[in-house]
Structures are given as structure tokens and as C-alpha cells.
PDB file of C-alpha atoms in Angstrom:
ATOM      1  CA  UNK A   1     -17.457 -19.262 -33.339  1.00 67.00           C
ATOM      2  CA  UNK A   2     -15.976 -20.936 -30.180  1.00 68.00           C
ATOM      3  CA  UNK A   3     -12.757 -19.875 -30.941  1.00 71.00           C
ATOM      4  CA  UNK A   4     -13.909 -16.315 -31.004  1.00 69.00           C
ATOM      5  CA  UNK A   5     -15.687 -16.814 -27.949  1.00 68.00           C
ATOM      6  CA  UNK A   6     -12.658 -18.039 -26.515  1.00 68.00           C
ATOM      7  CA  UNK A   7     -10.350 -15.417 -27.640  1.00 69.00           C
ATOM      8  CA  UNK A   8     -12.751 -12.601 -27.073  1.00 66.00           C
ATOM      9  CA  UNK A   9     -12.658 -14.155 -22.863  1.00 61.00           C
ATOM     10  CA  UNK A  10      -9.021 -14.691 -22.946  1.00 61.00           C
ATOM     11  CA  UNK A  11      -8.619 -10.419 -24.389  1.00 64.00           C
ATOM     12  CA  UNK A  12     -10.833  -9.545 -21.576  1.00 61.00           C
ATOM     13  CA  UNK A  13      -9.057 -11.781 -18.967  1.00 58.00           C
ATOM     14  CA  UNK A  14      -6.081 -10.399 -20.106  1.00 65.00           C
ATOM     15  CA  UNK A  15      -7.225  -6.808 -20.058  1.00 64.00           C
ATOM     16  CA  UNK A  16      -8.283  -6.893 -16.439  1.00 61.00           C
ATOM     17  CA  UNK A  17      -4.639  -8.303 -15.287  1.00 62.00           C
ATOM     18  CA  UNK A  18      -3.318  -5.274 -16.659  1.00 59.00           C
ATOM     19  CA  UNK A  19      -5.487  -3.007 -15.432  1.00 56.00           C
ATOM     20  CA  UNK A  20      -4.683  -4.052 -11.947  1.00 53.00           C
ATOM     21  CA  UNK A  21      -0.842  -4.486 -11.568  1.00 51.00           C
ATOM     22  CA  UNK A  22      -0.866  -0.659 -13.428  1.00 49.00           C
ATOM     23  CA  UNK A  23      -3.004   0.743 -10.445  1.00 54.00           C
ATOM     24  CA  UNK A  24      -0.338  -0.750  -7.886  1.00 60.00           C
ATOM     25  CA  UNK A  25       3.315   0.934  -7.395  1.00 67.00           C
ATOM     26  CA  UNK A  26       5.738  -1.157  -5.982  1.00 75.00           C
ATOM     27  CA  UNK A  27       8.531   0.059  -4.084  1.00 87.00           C
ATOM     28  CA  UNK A  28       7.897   3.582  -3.473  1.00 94.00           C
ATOM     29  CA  UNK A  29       8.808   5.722  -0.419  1.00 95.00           C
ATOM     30  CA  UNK A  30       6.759   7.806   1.650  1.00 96.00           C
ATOM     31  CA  UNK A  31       7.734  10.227   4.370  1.00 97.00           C
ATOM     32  CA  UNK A  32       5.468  12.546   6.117  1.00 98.00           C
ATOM     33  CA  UNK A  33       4.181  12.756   9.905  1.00 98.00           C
ATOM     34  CA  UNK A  34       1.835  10.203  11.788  1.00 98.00           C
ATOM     35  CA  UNK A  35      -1.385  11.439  12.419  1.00 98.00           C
ATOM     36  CA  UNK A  36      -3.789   8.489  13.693  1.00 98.00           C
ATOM     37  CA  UNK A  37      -2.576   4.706  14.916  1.00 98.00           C
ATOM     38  CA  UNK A  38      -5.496   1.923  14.557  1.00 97.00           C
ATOM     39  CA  UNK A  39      -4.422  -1.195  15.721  1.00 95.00           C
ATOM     40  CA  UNK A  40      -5.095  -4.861  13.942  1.00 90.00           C
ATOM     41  CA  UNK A  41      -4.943  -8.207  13.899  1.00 87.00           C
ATOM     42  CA  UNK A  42      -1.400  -8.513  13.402  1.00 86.00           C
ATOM     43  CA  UNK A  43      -0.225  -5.008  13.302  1.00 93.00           C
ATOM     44  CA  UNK A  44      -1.594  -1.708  12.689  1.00 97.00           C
ATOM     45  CA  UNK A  45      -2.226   0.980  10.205  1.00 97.00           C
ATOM     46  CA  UNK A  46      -0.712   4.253   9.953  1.00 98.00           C
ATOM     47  CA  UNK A  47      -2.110   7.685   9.320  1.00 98.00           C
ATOM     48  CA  UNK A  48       0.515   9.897   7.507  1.00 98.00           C
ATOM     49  CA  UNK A  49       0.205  13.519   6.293  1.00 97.00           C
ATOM     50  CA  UNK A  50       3.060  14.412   3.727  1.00 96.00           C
ATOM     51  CA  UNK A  51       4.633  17.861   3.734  1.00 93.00           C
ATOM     52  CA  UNK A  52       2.702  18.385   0.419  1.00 95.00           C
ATOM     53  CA  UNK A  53      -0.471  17.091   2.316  1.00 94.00           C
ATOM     54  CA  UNK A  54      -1.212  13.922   0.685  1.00 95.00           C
ATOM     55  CA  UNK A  55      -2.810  11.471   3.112  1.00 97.00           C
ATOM     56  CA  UNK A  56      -1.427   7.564   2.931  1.00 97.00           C
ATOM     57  CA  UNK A  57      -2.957   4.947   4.906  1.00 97.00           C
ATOM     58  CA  UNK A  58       0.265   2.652   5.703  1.00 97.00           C
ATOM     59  CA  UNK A  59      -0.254  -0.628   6.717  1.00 97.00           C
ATOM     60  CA  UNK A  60       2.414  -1.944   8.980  1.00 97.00           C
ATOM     61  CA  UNK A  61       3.057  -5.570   9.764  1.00 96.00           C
ATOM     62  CA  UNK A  62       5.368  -8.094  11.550  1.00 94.00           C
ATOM     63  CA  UNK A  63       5.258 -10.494   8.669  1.00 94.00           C
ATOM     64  CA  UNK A  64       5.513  -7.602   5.580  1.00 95.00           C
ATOM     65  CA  UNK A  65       8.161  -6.000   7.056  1.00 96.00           C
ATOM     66  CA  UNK A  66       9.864  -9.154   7.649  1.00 94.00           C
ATOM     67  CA  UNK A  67      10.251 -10.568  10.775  1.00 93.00           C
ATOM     68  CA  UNK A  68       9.751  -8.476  14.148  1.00 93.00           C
ATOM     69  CA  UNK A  69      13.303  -7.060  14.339  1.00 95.00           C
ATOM     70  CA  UNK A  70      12.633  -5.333  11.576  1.00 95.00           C
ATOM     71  CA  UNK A  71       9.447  -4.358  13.102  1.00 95.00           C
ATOM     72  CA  UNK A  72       8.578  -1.129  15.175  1.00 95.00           C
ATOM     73  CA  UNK A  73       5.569   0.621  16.849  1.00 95.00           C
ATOM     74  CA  UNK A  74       5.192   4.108  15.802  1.00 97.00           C
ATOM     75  CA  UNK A  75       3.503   6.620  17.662  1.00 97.00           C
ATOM     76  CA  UNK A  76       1.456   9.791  17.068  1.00 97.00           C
ATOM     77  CA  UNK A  77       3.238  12.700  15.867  1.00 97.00           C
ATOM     78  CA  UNK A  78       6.646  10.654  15.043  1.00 97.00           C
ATOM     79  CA  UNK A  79       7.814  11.988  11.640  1.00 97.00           C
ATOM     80  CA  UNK A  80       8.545   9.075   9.449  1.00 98.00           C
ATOM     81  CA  UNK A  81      10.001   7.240   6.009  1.00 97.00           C
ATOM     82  CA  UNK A  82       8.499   4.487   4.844  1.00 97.00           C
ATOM     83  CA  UNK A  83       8.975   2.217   1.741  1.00 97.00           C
ATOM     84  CA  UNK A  84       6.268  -0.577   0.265  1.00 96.00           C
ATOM     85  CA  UNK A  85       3.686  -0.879  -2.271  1.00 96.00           C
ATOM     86  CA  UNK A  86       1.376   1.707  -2.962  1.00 95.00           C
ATOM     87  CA  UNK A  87      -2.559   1.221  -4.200  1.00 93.00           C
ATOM     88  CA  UNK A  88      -5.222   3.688  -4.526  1.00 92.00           C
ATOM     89  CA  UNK A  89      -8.708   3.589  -4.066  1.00 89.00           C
ATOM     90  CA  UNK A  90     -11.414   5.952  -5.547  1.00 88.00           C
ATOM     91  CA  UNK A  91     -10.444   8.385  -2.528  1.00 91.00           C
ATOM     92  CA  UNK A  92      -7.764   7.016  -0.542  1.00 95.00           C
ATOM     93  CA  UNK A  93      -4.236   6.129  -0.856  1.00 96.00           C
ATOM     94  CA  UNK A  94      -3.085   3.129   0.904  1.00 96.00           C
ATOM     95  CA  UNK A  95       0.296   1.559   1.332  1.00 96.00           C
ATOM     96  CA  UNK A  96       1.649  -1.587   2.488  1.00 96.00           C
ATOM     97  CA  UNK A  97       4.838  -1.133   4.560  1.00 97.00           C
ATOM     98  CA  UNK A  98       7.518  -3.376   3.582  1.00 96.00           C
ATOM     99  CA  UNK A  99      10.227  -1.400   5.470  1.00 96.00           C
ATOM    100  CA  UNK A 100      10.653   0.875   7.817  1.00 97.00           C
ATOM    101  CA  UNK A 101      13.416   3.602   6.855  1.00 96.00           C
ATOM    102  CA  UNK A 102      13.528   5.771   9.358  1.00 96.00           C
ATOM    103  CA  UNK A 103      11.339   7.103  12.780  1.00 96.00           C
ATOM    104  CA  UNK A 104      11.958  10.431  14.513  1.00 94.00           C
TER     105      UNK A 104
END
């Protein structure tokens, strides 16, 4: 019976790791123009509207973007490529910014 017990926990531990790392993809790129800018603790996050009007919240930092000369501020209206790890919520689709491809 314990060993069921334990088996049974270790299916449903295993079952929930899964689930998770599916919902997240990693290196994906996004491009679209920047709509809203709020700032944070140690950077800021993004607004972007995709020519095929998705919405992506990006999340841009010093540190995930890998050091501050890799780092830039963008600005309203700049139309913009970005690549990082994408993760969805029940209404929202939010990316972390791990580089910065291109600002215009």
C-alpha cells in the first residue's frame, strides 16, 4: 500500500512538471509595435501589438538580457524584434526578453 501511495505522488509530481515546461516556449521571436512602457524595479515591461494583433507583454531587463550593453530603453511607438521565453496566462501572453534584435 505505501508503495502505491508513493508511486501514485511521484505520477502526479511528475505530471505537473510536464504540464508546466509544455505551457512555456523558449526562444521564440516577437516583432510588432510598442504600445504602453511601465517601468519596474529593475527594468520595465513592454506593450507590443503584432501586425496580426496579438498582444505580448515583454518583460525587459538589465540582468535577462545580459548585462546593460546589451540593454536598451524603448519608447512608445518604436517598432520592434524581440527574442525570449514566452508563457501564457488564461488571457494574456507574456514574454521575457532575453535579447533585443532590433529597435526602429
Amino acid at each position: 500500500m505505501k508503495n502505491l501511495k508513493r508511486i501514485s505522488f511521484l505520477a502526479l509530481v511528475m505530471t505537473f512538471i510536464i504540464s508546466c515546461t509544455a505551457m512555456k516556449d523558449s526562444d521564440k521571436t516577437v516583432s510588432g509595435k510598442v504600445e504602453s512602457i511601465e517601468a519596474g524595479k529593475d527594468g520595465y515591461t513592454a506593450k507590443i501589438n503584432t501586425n496580426t494583433k496579438e498582444v505580448y507583454f515583454a518583460v525587459i531587463s538589465i540582468v535577462n538580457v545580459g548585462g546593460p550593453q546589451n540593454y536598451k530603453q524603448l519608447k512608445i511607438g518604436d517598432n520592434v524584434s524581440l527574442k525570449g521565453e514566452i508563457w501564457k496566462t488564461d488571457d494574456e501572453k507574456h514574454m521575457k526578453v532575453t535579447q533585443i534584435v532590433s529597435v526602429k
